XYZ file of C-alpha atoms in Angstrom:
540
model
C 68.013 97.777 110.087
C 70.333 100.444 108.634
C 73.464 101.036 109.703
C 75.562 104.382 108.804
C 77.998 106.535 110.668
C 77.198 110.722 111.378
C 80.321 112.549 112.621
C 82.421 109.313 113.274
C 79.952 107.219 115.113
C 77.849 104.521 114.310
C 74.454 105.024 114.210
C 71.653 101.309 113.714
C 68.207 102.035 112.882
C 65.303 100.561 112.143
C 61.907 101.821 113.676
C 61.625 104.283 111.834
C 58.946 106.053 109.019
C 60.992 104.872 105.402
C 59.833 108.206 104.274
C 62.309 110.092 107.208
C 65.076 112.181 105.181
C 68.422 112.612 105.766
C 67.624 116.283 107.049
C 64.879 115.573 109.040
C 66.717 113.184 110.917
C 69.571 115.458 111.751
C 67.372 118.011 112.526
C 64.462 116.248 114.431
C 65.940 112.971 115.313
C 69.509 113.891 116.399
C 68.891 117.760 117.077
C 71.951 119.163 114.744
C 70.192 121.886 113.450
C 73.552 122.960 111.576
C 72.198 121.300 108.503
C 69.763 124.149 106.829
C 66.312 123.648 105.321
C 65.782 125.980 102.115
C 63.694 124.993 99.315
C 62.723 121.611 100.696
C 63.339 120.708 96.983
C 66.746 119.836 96.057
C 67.542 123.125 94.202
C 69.147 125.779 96.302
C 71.679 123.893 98.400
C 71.142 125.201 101.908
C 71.098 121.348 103.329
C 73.779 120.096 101.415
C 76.122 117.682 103.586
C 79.107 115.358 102.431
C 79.310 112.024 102.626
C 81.632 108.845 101.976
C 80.685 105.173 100.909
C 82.134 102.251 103.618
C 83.891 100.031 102.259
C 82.936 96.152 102.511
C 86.011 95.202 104.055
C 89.752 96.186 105.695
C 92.416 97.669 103.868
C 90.222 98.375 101.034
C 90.794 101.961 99.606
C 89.158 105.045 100.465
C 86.080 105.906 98.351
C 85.859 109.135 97.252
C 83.833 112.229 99.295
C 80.648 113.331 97.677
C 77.692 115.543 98.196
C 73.713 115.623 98.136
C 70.789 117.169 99.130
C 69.667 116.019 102.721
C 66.052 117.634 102.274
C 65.201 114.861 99.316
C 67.233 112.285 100.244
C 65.877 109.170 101.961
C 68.009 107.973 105.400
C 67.469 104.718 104.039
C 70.022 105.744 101.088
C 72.890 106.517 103.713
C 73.000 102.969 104.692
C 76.617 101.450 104.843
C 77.825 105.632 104.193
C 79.616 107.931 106.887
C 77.788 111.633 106.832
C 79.446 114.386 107.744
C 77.559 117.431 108.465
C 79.143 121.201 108.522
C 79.767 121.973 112.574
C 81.768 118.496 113.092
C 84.053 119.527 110.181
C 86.055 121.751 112.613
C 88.547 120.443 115.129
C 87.347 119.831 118.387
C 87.451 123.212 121.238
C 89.070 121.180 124.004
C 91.988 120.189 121.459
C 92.866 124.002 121.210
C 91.780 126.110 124.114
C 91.982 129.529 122.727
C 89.619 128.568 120.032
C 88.242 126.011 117.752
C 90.700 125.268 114.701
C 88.262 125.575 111.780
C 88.149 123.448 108.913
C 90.179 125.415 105.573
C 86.458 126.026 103.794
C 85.091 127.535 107.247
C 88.421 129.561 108.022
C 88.427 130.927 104.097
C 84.755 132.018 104.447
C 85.765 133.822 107.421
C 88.316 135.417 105.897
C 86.897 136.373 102.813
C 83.706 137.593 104.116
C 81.947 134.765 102.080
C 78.754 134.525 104.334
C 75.766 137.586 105.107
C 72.776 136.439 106.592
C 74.927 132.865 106.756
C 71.651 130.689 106.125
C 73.550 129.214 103.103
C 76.879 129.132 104.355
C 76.792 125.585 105.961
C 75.813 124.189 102.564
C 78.685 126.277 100.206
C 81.206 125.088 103.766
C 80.061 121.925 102.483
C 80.359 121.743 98.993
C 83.854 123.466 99.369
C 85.237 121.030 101.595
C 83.951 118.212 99.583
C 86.283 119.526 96.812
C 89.405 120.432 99.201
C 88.683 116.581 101.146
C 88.947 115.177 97.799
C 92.150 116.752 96.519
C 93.822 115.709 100.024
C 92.792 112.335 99.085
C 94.291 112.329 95.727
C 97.282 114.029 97.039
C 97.450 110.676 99.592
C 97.385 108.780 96.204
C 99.578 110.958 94.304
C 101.892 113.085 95.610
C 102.024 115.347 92.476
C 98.160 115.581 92.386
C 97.882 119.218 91.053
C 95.633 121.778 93.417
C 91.861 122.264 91.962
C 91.072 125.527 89.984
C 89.191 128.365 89.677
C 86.648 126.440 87.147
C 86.498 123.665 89.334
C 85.834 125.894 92.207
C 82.920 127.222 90.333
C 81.854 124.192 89.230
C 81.376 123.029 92.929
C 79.194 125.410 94.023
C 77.078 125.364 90.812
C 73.949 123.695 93.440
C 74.534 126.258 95.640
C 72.301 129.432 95.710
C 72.922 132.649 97.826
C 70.940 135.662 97.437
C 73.166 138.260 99.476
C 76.811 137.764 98.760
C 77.020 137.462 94.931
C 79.259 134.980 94.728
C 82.879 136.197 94.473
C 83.813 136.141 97.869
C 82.234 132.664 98.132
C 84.721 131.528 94.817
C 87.670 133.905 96.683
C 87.126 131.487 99.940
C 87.411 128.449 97.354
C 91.376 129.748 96.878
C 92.070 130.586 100.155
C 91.481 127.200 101.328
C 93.524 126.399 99.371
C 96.648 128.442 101.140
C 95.300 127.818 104.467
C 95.264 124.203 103.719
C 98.687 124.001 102.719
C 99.326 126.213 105.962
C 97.934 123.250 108.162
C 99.739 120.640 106.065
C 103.086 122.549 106.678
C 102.312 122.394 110.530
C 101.035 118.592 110.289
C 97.622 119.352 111.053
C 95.530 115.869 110.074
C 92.587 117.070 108.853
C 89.684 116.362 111.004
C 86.922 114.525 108.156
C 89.907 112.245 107.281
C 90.394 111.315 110.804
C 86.375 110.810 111.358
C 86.331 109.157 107.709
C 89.287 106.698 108.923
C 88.365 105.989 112.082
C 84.613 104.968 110.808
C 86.076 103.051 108.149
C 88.438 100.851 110.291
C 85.129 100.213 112.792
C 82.458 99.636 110.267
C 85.127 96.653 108.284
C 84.964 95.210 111.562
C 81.261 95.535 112.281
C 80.611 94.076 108.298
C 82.301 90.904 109.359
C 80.003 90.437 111.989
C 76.819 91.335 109.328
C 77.785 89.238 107.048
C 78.274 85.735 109.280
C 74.810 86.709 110.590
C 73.263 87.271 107.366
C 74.776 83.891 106.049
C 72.945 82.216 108.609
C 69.448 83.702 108.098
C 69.856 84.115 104.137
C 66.823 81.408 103.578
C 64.440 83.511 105.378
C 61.611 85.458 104.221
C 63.412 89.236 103.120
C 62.752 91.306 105.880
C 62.468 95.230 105.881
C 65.122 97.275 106.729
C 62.699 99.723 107.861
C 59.483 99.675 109.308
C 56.942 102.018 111.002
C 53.134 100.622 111.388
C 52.651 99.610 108.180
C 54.889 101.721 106.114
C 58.002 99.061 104.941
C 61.580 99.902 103.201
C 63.554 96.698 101.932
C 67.065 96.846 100.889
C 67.478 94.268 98.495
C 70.756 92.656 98.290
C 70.564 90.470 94.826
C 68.230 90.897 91.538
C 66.774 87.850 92.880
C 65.688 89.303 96.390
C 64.227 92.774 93.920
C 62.576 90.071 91.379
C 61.008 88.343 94.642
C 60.151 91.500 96.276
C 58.667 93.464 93.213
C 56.128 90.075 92.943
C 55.006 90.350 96.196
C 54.913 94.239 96.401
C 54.065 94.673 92.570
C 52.809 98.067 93.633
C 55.747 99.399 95.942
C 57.283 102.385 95.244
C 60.831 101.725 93.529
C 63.508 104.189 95.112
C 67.199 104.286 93.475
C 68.336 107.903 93.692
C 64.953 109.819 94.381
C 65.631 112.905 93.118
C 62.401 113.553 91.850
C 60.487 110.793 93.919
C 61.916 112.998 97.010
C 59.434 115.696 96.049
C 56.264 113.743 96.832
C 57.506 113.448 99.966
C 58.965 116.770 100.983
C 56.119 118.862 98.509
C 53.249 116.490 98.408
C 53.935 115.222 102.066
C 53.092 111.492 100.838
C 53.498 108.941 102.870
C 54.575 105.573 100.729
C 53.391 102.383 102.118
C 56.229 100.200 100.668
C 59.510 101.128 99.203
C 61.748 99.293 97.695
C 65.068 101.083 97.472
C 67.935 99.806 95.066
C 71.011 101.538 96.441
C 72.480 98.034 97.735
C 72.190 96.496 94.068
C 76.204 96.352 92.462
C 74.300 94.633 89.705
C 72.127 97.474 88.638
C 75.236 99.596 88.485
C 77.647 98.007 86.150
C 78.700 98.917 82.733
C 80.041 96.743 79.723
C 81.200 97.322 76.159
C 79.998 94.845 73.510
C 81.433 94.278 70.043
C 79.959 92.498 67.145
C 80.894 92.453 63.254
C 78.031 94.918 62.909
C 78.571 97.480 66.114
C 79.633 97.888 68.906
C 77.264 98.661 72.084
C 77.735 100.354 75.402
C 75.099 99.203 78.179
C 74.790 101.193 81.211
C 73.293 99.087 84.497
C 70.406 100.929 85.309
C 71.076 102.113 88.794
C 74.386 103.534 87.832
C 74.300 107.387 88.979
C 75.251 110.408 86.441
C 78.921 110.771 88.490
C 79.416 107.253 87.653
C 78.580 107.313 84.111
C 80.259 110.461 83.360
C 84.078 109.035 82.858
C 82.583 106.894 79.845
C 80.573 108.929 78.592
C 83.805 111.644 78.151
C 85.614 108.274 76.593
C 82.673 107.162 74.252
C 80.412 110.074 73.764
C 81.730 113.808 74.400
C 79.180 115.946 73.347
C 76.967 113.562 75.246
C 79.243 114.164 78.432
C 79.297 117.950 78.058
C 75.896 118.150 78.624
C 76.227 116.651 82.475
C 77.793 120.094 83.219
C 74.699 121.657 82.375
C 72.545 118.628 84.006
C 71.096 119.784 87.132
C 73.597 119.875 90.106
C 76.434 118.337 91.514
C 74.800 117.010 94.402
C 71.497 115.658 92.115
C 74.389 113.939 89.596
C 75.957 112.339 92.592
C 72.264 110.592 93.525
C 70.291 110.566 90.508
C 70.458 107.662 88.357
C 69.939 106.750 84.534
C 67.184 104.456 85.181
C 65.367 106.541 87.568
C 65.537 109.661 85.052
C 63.790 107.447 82.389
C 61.227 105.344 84.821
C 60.421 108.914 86.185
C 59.371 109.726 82.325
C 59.492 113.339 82.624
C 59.038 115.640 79.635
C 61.780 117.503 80.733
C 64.167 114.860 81.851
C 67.809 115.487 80.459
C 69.353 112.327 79.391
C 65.833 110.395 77.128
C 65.941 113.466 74.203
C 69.581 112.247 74.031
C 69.011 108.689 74.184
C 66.230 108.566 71.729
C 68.655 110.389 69.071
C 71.341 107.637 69.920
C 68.362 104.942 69.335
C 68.728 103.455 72.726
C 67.644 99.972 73.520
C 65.943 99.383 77.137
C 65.614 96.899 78.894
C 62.970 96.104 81.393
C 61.859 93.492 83.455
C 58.457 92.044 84.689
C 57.891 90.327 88.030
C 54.629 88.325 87.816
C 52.729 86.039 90.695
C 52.046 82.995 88.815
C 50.226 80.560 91.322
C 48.920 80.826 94.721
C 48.227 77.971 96.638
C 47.104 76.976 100.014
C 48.833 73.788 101.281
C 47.288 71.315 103.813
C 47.896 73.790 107.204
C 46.267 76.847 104.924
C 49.720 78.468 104.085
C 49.937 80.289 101.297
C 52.638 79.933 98.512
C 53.554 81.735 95.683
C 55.509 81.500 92.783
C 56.271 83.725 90.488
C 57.992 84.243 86.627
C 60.469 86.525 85.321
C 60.401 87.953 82.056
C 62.698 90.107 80.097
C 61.731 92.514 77.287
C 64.499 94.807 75.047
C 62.436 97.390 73.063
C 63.528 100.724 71.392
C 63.696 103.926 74.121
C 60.734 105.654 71.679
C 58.454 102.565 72.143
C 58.886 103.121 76.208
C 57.406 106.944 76.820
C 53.469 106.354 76.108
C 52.243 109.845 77.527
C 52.907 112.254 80.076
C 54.286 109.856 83.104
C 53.210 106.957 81.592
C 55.465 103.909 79.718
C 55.640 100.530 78.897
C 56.561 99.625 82.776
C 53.984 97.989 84.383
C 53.490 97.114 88.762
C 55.805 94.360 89.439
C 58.317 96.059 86.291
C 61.419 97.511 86.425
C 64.499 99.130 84.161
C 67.191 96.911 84.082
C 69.492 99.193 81.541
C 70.166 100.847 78.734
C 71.955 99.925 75.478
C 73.899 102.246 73.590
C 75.024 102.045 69.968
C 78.613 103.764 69.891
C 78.552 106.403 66.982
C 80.384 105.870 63.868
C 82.984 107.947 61.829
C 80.031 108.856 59.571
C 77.593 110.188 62.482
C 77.706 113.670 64.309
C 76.130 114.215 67.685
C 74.740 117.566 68.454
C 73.076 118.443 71.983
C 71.496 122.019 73.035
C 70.102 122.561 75.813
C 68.250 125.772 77.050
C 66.980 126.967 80.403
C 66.912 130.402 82.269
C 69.755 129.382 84.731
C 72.899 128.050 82.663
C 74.032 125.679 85.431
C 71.056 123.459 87.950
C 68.551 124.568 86.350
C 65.269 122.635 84.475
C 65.155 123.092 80.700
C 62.661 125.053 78.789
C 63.408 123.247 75.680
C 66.496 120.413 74.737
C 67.235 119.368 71.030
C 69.654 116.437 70.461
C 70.710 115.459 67.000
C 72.490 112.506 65.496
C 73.544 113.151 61.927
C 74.512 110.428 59.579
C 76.265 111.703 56.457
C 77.030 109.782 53.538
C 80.658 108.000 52.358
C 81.558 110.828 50.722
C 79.573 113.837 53.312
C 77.851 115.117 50.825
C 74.354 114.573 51.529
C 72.106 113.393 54.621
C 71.582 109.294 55.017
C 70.264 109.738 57.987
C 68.624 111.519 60.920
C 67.511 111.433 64.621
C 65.965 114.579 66.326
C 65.469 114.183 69.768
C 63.272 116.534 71.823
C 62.447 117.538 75.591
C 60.288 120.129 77.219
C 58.182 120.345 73.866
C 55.303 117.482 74.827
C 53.954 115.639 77.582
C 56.727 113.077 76.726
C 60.408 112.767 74.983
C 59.519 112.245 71.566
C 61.672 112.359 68.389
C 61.080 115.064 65.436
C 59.994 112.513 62.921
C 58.842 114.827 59.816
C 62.093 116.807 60.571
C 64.269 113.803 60.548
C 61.935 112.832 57.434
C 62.228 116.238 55.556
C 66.686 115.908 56.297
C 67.067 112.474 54.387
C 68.722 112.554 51.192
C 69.419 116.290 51.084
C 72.412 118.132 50.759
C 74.701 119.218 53.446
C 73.880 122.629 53.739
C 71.993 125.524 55.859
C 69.168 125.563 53.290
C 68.520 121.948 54.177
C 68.087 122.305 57.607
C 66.054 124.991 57.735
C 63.115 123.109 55.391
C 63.420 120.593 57.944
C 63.186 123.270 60.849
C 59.472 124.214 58.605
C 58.614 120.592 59.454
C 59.102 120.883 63.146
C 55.108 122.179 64.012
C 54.213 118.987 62.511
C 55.928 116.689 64.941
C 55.027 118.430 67.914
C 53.180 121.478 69.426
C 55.009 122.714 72.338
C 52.902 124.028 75.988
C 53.173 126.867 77.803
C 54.380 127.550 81.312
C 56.366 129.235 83.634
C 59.280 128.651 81.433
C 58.914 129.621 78.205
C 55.555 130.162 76.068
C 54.952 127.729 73.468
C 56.227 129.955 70.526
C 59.526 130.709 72.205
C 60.125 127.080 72.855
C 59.044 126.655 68.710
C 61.331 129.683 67.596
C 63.768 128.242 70.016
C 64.382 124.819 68.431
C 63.607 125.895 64.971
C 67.215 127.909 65.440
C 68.737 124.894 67.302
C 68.273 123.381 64.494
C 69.940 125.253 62.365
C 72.898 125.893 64.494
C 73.222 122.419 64.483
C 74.112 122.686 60.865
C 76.655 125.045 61.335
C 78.716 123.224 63.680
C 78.178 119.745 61.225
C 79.670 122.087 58.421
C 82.762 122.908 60.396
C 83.701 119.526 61.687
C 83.660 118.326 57.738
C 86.969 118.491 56.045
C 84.909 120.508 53.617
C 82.275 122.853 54.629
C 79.231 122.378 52.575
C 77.629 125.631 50.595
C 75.689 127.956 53.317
């Protein structure tokens, strides 16, 4: 079963559909219809909730708050999490008679007349007090922890969309909290999803104990689900060996990590999947390392690691790379989504492989295969199975439009990296309709080697999205860019080359010769900005 806490009490499941989200069990299941249902597709906020990771054991210290979008996101996720939804932020009535002491994001949106028709409001309460919850934490940590600003105000409502209010009373409520929070602190007013977040956290160290001992005992047994309904199955696997075992059986199951696109063919295609194998429980999948040889050095990324949790190294190791995460859908997708699910899901229009390919990332898959069946003297069956690894180049992976080299019974273990040298130059554009949560019409990203003394090209990688059924890179551009001078004149031949490479669709987005035009002048803004981080331009 799962276990999880909602509002400070602990909730076990397991009959239940695997396909049951995190909304529709508030709303259907436990009859909190605070939680909202907008788009039913992860984009305009409305059901956006907080939550906070357990921790594993006692004393250990307080993860940090997040948020996501309860309309795509699988219950199964939540397991080992505490959920807190928008009504139980807000001290109890019977505590204060005269009226219910609200939480500093409800009381600001009061006061600053952030809500109209109010259908949004529980979601923006939410993503506010995500961002205040966090800063008290820090402030627990460190006392000089500064307060948050207007930018990050902004940024945390970026997944949140309201049609009637315009916004600045919304971002005007995100600095009154502030004030009213310090208010409550001054009168020694504990705030309320601290408490609940404490209180679930001392009970559910306690309750792990317990799990574990029990687990020990039964760890030789076949894996059972954590879910089940009729036939429908979810397994939590707990090791890479329990996955490998699984994905052999169930070569065919549906492999869940974040499921921020996979959510869609449940809440827009109302599909029902038969087995799911969900990898939220997998530490393995979500490490990071940084490897050094005489020739380079290389950054891997675990597979199941989440944008959030790539973020701080990518800021360290790859800046322009981490700028673009500001663009990348939302805070609540980047707090789900993962790196391996955003390649897997092999979507033209996927943020991170136009990137990847002009970093010539490495992946690396794995293949589960059943390699005898036997039937013993009672007419048991047994199987056996093989494990096999494979590291090939991120453009060998994409084959066409949802289709790569994964195969049933396959999945991506990681990613490696090459860390850029002083030589190379990373450029990354990015354009959509919407600056912030928004899909692209059209991303270029360009690596830019220059020779030992910058004055010509060695080298070149053009990465590009939304232009073909699949992430591809520019090859006559990169071609046409070798060798030449450092210059605007150079770039633009190699722009000429672009309708060679690829020949972009139309759709609701842009047409086909926007998205053309469109990357054509990327291209050539790219040389602009190379010319001005030389020590000396190049002619124009």
């Amino acid at each position: 079963m799962i276990h999880f806490y909602l509002n400070g009490k602990p909730h076990q499941v397991r009959d239940l559909n695997p396909n049951t989200t995190v909304l529709e069990y508030l709303r259907l299941h436990e009859r909190q219809t605070d939680t909202k249902e907008g788009c039913g597709s992860g984009d305009c906020g409305a059901c956006t909730i907080m939550a906070q990771r357990l921790p594993s054991q006692a004393g250990t210290k307080s993860e940090p708050f997040f948020t996501f979008n309860s309309c795509i996101t699988l219950l199964s996720l939540m397991d080992g999490h505490h959920l807190l939804t928008a009504a139980y932020l807000a001290d109890n009535p019977e505590n204060h008679p005269d009226r219910a002491l609200l939480h500093p994001a409800q009381q600001a949106m009061v006061e600053c007349h952030g809500s109209q028709c109010g259908f949004c409001t529980p979601g923006f309460v939410m993503s506010l007090a995500n961002l205040y919850e966090n800063n008290r934490l820090q402030t627990q940590d460190n006392a000089n922890a500064a307060n948050f600003s207007y930018d990050e105000i902004v940024a945390s409502i970026s997944g949140n969309l309201c049609r009637c209010t315009g916004y600045r009373p919304i971002i005007d409520a995100g600095l009154k909290m502030q004030q009213i929070g310090q208010q409550l602190d001054s009168a020694n007013t504990p705030s309320k999803a601290l408490t609940l977040a404490t209180d679930a956290m001392a009970s559910h160290a306690a309750q792990k104990t317990d799990t574990d001992k029990a687990e020990s005992n039964t760890q030789l047994r076949p894996i059972e689900p954590a879910l089940i309904d009729g036939s429908k199955q979810l397994f939590i696997p707990r090791t890479v060996s329990e996955l490998n075992q699984l994905l052999a059986v169930y070569p065919t199951a549906t492999i869940w990590a974040g499921g921020t696109d996979l959510g869609l063919t449940v809440t827009q295609r109302l599909m029902d999947h038969e087995v799911i194998i969900q990898l939220s429980a997998l530490d393995e999948l979500q490490q990071w390392s940084l490897s050094e040889s005489a020739d380079n050095q290389e950054l891997t990324f675990g597979a199941g690691m989440t944008y959030k949790q790539m973020l701080p190294i990518l800021e360290q190791h790859f800046p322009a790379f981490a700028d673009l995460f500001a663009r990348t859908a939302s805070p609540q997708i980047r707090n789900m989504g993962t790196l391996g699910g955003n390649i897997a899901n092999a979507s033209p229009i996927g943020d991170l492989p136009p990137v990847l390919l002009a970093l010539e990332a490495r992946v690396h898959l794995r293949h589960c295969d059943v390699i005898n069946e036997e039937t013993d003297a009672d007419n048991d069956s047994k199987k056996s199975f093989a494990v096999s690894d494979e590291t090939i180049s991120l453009a060998e992976f994409f084959l066409d439009y949802k289709k790569t080299k994964l195969r049933p019974g396959s999945y991506v273990v990681g990613v490696h990296i090459p860390l850029m040298q002083a030589h190379q130059h990373l450029f990354i554009h990015k354009i959509s309709k919407r600056y912030e949560d928004d899909i692209s019409a059209c991303l270029l990203a360009a690596r830019i080697d220059l020779s030992a003394d910058n004055s010509s090209i060695a080298n070149a990688k053009i990465g590009l999205g939304g232009m073909a059924a699949i992430p591809l890179l520019a090859q006559h551009c990169q071609d046409a860019l070798i060798g030449q001078k450092v210059n605007i004149a150079s770039f633009k031949m190699a722009a000429d080359a672009m309708p060679l490479d690829v020949s972009p669709m139309t759709d609701v987005r842009a047409s086909r010769e926007y998205r053309m035009h469109v990357v054509q002048r990327l291209l050539v803004k790219c040389a602009k900005q190379l010319m001005t981080e030389l020590p000396t331009q190049g002619a124009a």
